[in-house]
Coordinates of C-alpha atoms and ligand atoms in Angstrom, one line a residue:
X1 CA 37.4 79.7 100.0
X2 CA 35.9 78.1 103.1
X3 CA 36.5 75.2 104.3
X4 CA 33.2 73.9 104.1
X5 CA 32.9 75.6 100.1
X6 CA 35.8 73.4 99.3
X7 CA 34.2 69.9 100.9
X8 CA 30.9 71.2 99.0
X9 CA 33.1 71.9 95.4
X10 CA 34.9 68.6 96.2
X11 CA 31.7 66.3 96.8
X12 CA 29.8 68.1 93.9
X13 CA 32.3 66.6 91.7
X14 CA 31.4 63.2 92.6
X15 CA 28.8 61.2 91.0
X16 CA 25.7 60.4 93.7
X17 CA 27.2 57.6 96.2
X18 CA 25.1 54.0 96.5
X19 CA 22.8 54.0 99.1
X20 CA 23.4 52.1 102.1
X21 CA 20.3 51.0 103.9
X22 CA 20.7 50.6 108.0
X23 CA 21.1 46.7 108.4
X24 CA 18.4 44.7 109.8
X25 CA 20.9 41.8 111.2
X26 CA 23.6 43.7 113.7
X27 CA 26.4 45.2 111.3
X28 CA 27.2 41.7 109.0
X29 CA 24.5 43.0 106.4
X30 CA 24.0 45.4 104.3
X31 CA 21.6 46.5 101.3
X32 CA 23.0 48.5 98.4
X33 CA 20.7 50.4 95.9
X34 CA 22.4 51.2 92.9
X35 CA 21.5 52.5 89.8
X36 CA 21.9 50.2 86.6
X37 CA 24.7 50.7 84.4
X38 CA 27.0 52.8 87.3
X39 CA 30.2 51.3 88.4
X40 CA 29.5 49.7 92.0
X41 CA 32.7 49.2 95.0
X42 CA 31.2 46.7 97.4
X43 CA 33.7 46.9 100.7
X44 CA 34.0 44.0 102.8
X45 CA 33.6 46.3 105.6
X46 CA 36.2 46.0 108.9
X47 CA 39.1 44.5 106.7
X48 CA 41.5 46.7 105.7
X49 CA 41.8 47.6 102.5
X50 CA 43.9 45.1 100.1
X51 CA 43.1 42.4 102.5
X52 CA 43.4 39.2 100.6
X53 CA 39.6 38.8 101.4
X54 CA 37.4 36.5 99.1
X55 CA 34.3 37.5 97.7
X56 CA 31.6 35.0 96.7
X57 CA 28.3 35.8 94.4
X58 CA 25.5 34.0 95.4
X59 CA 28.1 31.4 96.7
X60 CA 30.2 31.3 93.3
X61 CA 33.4 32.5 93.9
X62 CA 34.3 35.7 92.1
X63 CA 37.6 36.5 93.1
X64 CA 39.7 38.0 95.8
X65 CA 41.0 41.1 97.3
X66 CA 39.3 44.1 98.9
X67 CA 37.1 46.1 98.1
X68 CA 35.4 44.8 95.2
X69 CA 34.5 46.9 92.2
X70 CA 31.4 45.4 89.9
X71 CA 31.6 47.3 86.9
X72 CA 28.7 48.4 85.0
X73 CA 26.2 47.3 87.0
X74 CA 23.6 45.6 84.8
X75 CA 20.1 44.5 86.4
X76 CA 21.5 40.7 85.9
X77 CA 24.3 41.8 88.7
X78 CA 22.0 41.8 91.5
X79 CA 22.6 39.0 94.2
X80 CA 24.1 38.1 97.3
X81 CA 28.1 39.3 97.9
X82 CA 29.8 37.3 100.6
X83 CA 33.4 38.3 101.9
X84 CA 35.5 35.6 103.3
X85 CA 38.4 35.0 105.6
X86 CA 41.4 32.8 104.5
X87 CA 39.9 29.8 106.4
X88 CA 36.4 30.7 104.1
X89 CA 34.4 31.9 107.4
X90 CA 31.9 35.0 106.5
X91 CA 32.8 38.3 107.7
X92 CA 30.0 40.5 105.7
X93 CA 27.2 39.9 103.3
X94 CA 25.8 42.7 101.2
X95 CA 22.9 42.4 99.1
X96 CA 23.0 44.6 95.4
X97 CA 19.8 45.7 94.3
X98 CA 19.9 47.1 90.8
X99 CA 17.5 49.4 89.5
X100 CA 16.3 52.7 87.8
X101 CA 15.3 56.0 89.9
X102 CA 11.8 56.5 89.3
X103 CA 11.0 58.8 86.4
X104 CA 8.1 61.3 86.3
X105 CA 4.6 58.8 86.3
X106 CA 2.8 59.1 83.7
X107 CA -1.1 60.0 84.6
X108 CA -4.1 58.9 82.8
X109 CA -7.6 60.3 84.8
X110 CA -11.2 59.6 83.7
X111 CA -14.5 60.6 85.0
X112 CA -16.8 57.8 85.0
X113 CA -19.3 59.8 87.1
X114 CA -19.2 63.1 86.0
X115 CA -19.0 65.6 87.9
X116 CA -18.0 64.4 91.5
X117 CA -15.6 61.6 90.8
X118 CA -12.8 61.0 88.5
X119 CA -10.4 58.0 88.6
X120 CA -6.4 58.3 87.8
X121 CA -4.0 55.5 87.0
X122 CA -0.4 55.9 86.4
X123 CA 3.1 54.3 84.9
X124 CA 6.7 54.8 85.2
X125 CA 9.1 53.9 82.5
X126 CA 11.5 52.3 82.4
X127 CA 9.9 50.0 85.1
X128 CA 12.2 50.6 88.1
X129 CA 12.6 47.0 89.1
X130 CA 13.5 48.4 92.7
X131 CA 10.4 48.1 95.4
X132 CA 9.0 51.5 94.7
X133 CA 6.1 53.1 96.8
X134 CA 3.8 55.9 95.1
X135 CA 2.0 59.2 97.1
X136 CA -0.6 60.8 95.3
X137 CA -2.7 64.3 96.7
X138 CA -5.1 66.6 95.1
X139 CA -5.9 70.5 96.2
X140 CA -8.3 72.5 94.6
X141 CA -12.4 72.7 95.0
X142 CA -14.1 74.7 97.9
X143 CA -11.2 74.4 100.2
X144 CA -7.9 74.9 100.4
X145 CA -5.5 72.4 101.5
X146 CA -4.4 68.6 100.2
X147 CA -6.2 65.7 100.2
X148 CA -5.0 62.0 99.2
X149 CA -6.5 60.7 96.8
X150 CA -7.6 57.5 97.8
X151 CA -6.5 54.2 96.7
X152 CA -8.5 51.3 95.3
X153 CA -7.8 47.9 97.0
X154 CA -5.1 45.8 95.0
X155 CA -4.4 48.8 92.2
X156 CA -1.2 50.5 93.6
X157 CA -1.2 52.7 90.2
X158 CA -4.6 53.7 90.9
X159 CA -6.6 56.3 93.0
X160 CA -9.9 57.8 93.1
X161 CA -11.3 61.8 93.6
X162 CA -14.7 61.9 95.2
X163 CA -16.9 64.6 96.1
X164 CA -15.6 66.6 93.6
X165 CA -17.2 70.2 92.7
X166 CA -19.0 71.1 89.6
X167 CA -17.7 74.6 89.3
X168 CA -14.6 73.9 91.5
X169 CA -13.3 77.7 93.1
X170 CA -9.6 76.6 92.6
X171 CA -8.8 74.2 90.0
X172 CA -8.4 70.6 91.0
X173 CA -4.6 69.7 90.7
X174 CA -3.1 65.9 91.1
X175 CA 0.4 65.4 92.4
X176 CA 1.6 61.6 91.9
X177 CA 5.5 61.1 93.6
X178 CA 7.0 57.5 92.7
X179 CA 9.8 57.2 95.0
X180 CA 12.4 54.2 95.7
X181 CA 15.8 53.8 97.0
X182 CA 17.6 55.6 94.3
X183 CA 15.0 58.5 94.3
X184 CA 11.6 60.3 93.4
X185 CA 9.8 61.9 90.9
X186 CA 6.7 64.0 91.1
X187 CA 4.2 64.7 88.2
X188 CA 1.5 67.5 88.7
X189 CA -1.4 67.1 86.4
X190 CA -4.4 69.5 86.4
X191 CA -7.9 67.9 86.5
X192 CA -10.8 69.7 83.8
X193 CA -13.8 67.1 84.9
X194 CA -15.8 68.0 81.8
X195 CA -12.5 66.8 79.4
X196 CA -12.3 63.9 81.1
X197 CA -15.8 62.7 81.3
X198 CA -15.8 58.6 79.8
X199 CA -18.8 56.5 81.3
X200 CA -18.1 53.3 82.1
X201 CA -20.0 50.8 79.4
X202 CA -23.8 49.8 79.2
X203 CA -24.7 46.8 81.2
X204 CA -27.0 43.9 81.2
X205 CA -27.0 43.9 77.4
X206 CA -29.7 42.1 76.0
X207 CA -31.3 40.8 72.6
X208 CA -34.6 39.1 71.5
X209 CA -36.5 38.6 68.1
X210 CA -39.6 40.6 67.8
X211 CA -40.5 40.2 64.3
X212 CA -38.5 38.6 61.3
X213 CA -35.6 40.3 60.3
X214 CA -35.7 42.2 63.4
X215 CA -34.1 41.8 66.7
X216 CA -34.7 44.1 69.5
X217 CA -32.2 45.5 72.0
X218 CA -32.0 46.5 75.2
X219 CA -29.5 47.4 78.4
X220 CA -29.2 48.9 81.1
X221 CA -27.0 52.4 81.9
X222 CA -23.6 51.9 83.4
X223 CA -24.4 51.8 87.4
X224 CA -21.2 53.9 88.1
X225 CA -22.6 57.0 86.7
X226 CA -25.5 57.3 88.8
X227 CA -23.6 57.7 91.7
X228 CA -24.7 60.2 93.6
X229 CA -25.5 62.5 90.5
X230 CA -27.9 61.4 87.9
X231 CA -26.8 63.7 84.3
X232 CA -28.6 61.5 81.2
X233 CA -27.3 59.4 78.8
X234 CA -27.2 58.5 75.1
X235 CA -26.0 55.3 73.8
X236 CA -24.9 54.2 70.1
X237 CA -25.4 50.6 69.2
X238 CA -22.8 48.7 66.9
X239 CA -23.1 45.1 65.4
X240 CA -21.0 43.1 63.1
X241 CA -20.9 39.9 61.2
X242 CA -17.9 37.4 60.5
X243 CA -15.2 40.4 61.1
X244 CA -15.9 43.9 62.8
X245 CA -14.7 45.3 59.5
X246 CA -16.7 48.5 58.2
X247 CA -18.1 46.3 55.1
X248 CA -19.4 44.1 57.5
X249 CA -20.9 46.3 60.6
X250 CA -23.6 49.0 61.3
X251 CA -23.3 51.3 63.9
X252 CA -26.8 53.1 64.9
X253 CA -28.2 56.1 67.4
X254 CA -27.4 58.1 69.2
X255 CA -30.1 57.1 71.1
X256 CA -32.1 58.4 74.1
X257 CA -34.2 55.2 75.4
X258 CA -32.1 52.1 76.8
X259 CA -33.2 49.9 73.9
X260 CA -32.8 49.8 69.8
X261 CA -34.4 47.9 67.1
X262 CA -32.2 46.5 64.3
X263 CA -34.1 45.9 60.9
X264 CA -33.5 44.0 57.8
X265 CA -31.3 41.1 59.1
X266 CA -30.6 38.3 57.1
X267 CA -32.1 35.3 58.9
X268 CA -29.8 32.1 60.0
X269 CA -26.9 35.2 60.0
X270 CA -25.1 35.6 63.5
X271 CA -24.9 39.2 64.7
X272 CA -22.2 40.5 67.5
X273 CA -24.2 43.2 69.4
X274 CA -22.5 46.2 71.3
X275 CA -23.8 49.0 73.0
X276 CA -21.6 52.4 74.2
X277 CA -22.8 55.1 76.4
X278 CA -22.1 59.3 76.2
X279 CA -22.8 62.6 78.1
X280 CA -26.0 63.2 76.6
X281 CA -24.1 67.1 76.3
X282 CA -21.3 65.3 74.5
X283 CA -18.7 66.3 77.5
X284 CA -15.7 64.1 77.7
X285 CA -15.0 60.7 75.6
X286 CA -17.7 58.0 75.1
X287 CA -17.3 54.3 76.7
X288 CA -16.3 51.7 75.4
X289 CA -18.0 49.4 73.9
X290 CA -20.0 46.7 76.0
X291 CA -18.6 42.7 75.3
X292 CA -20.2 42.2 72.1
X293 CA -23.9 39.7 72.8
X294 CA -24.0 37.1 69.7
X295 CA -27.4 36.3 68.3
X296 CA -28.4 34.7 65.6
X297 CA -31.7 35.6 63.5
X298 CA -34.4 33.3 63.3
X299 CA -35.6 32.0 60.2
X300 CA -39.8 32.2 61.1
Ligands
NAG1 C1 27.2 48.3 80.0 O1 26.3 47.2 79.8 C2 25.4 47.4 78.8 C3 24.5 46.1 78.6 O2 24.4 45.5 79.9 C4 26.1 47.7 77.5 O3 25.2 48.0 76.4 C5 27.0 48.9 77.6 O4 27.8 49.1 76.5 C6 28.0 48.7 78.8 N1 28.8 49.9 79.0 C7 30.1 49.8 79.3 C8 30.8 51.2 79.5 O5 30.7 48.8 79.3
NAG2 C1 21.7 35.8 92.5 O1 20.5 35.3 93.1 C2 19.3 36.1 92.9 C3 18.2 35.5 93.8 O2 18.0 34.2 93.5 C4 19.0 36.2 91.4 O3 17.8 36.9 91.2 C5 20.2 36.8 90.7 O4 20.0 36.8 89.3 C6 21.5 36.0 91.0 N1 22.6 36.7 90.4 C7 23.5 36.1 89.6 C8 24.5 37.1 89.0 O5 23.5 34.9 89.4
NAG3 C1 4.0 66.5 95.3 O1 4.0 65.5 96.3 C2 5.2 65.3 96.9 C3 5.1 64.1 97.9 O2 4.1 64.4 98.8 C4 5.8 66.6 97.5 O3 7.1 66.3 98.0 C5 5.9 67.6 96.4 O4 6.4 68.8 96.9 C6 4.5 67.8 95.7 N1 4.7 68.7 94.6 C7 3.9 69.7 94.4 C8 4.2 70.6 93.2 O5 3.0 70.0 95.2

């Protein structure tokens, strides 16, 4: 054996080292990344070993000696570890951070605008409590080549695909890393626009009596999926009294027009009105319902 295949046998056998991050502040400093649960040595670096150093948590004193070995780590054993000199002066501060490596996000995409655009939002659990930062690319379409897909302002588990193709040449594929200090984790997720069509709800919801028992209702088409391509609509409309229980609820359409008449009401009753929109082709999922519009039936 080489020498170089025995230090390769030898490290192999070793479970992953902490990671020490370059300090900021000269050489007195020091991060440390470690995973929850692993057994942690924190070395007051420059003293020999067995030095009679003491080590302070957050300013409590722990106990003496070097280095230190924090067992277990748990996500509660983060903090602040001083060493100390004899006469209490600070030779080294390291700062534990405790934390999972990032598993594989998992990736949730919609098209609210079929066909060009489609929105995907992630989560990684367990939550990795460390800072972590997210990538996320798409390839497919006309061209070859990646593309980011572009975040939204103030959603770092979200991103957008625009100016997607109908008939794409290569299949659309999503690649969303998480990474962090202990490590990364990519998921790959292939992107069938027409499976993932779901409009965004009606808007402007709307509801006036025309004749007794009767109440007519109207809205307008979510304003997302006109934009740039205008496929049509249907819409279903759902109301409810006291509880949204089937005993006590009617749900009506499909319909083509952006308004509904609902008959036989009882009057002095209050109705909750919703409205949901769908491809007109059925493609994909339907909205969700619109905030239900309460409206009580005159009596005249
Ligand atoms: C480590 O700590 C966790 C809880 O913080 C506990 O459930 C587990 O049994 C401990 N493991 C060992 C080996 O002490
Ligand atoms: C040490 O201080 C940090 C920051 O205030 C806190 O989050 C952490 O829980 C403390 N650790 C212990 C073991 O008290
Ligand atoms: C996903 O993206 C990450 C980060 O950009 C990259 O390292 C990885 O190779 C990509 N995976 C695939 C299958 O393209």
């Amino acid at each position: 054996m080489t020498a170089a295949a025995l230090l390769s046998a030898a490290l192999s056998q070793h479970t992953p080292a902490p990671l020490e991050h370059t300090p900021r502040d000269g050489q007195l400093q020091k991060e440390l990344y470690v995973a929850v649960g692993s057994w942690v040595v924190v070395t007051c670096d420059g003293v020999a070993d067995g030095s009679l150093v003491e080590w302070r948590l957050n300013g409590s004193v722990l106990g003496h000696g070097s280095p230190l070995s924090v067992g277990n780590a748990s996500a509660g054993g983060h903090g602040t570890y001083t060493c100390h000199d004899a006469q209490g002066g600070l030779i080294r501060t390291i700062t534990l951070h405790t934390g999972y490596p990032p598993s594989p996000p998992v990736v949730h995409c919609w098209s609210p605008s079929y066909p060009t655009k489609a929105i995907c939002s992630w989560t990684v659990q367990p939550e990795p409590i460390l800072p972590t930062n997210y990538i996320a690319t798409y390839s497919g379409g006309m061209k070859s080549g990646v593309w980011p897909c572009l975040r939204l302002h103030g959603l770092p588990q979200q991103c957008v695909l625009e100016g997607l193709d109908i008939y794409p040449a290569i299949p659309y594929l999503l690649n969303v890393t998480a990474h962090n200090p202990l490590g990364s984790a990519s998921t790959v997720l292939p992107i069938d626009l027409e499976a993932i069509v779901k409009p965004d709800p009606p808007i402007n919801v709307r509801v006036g009596a025309v004749e007794r028992r009767s109440l007519l209702v109207q809205w307008d088409p979510p304003p997302s999926w006109f934009d740039p391509i205008n496929f049509a609509l249907k819409y279903k409309v759902h109301y409810f009294w006291n509880q949204p229980d089937p005993g006590q609820s009617v749900t009506l359409g499909p319909y083509e027009a952006e308004e509904a008449k609902l008959r036989g009401l009882v009057p002095g009753r209050t109705y909750h009105i919703q409205v949901l929109a769908q491809d007109l082709l059925d493609h994909g999922q339907n909205s969700d319902w619109s905030q239900p519009v309460s409206v009580t039936v005159p009596y005249n």
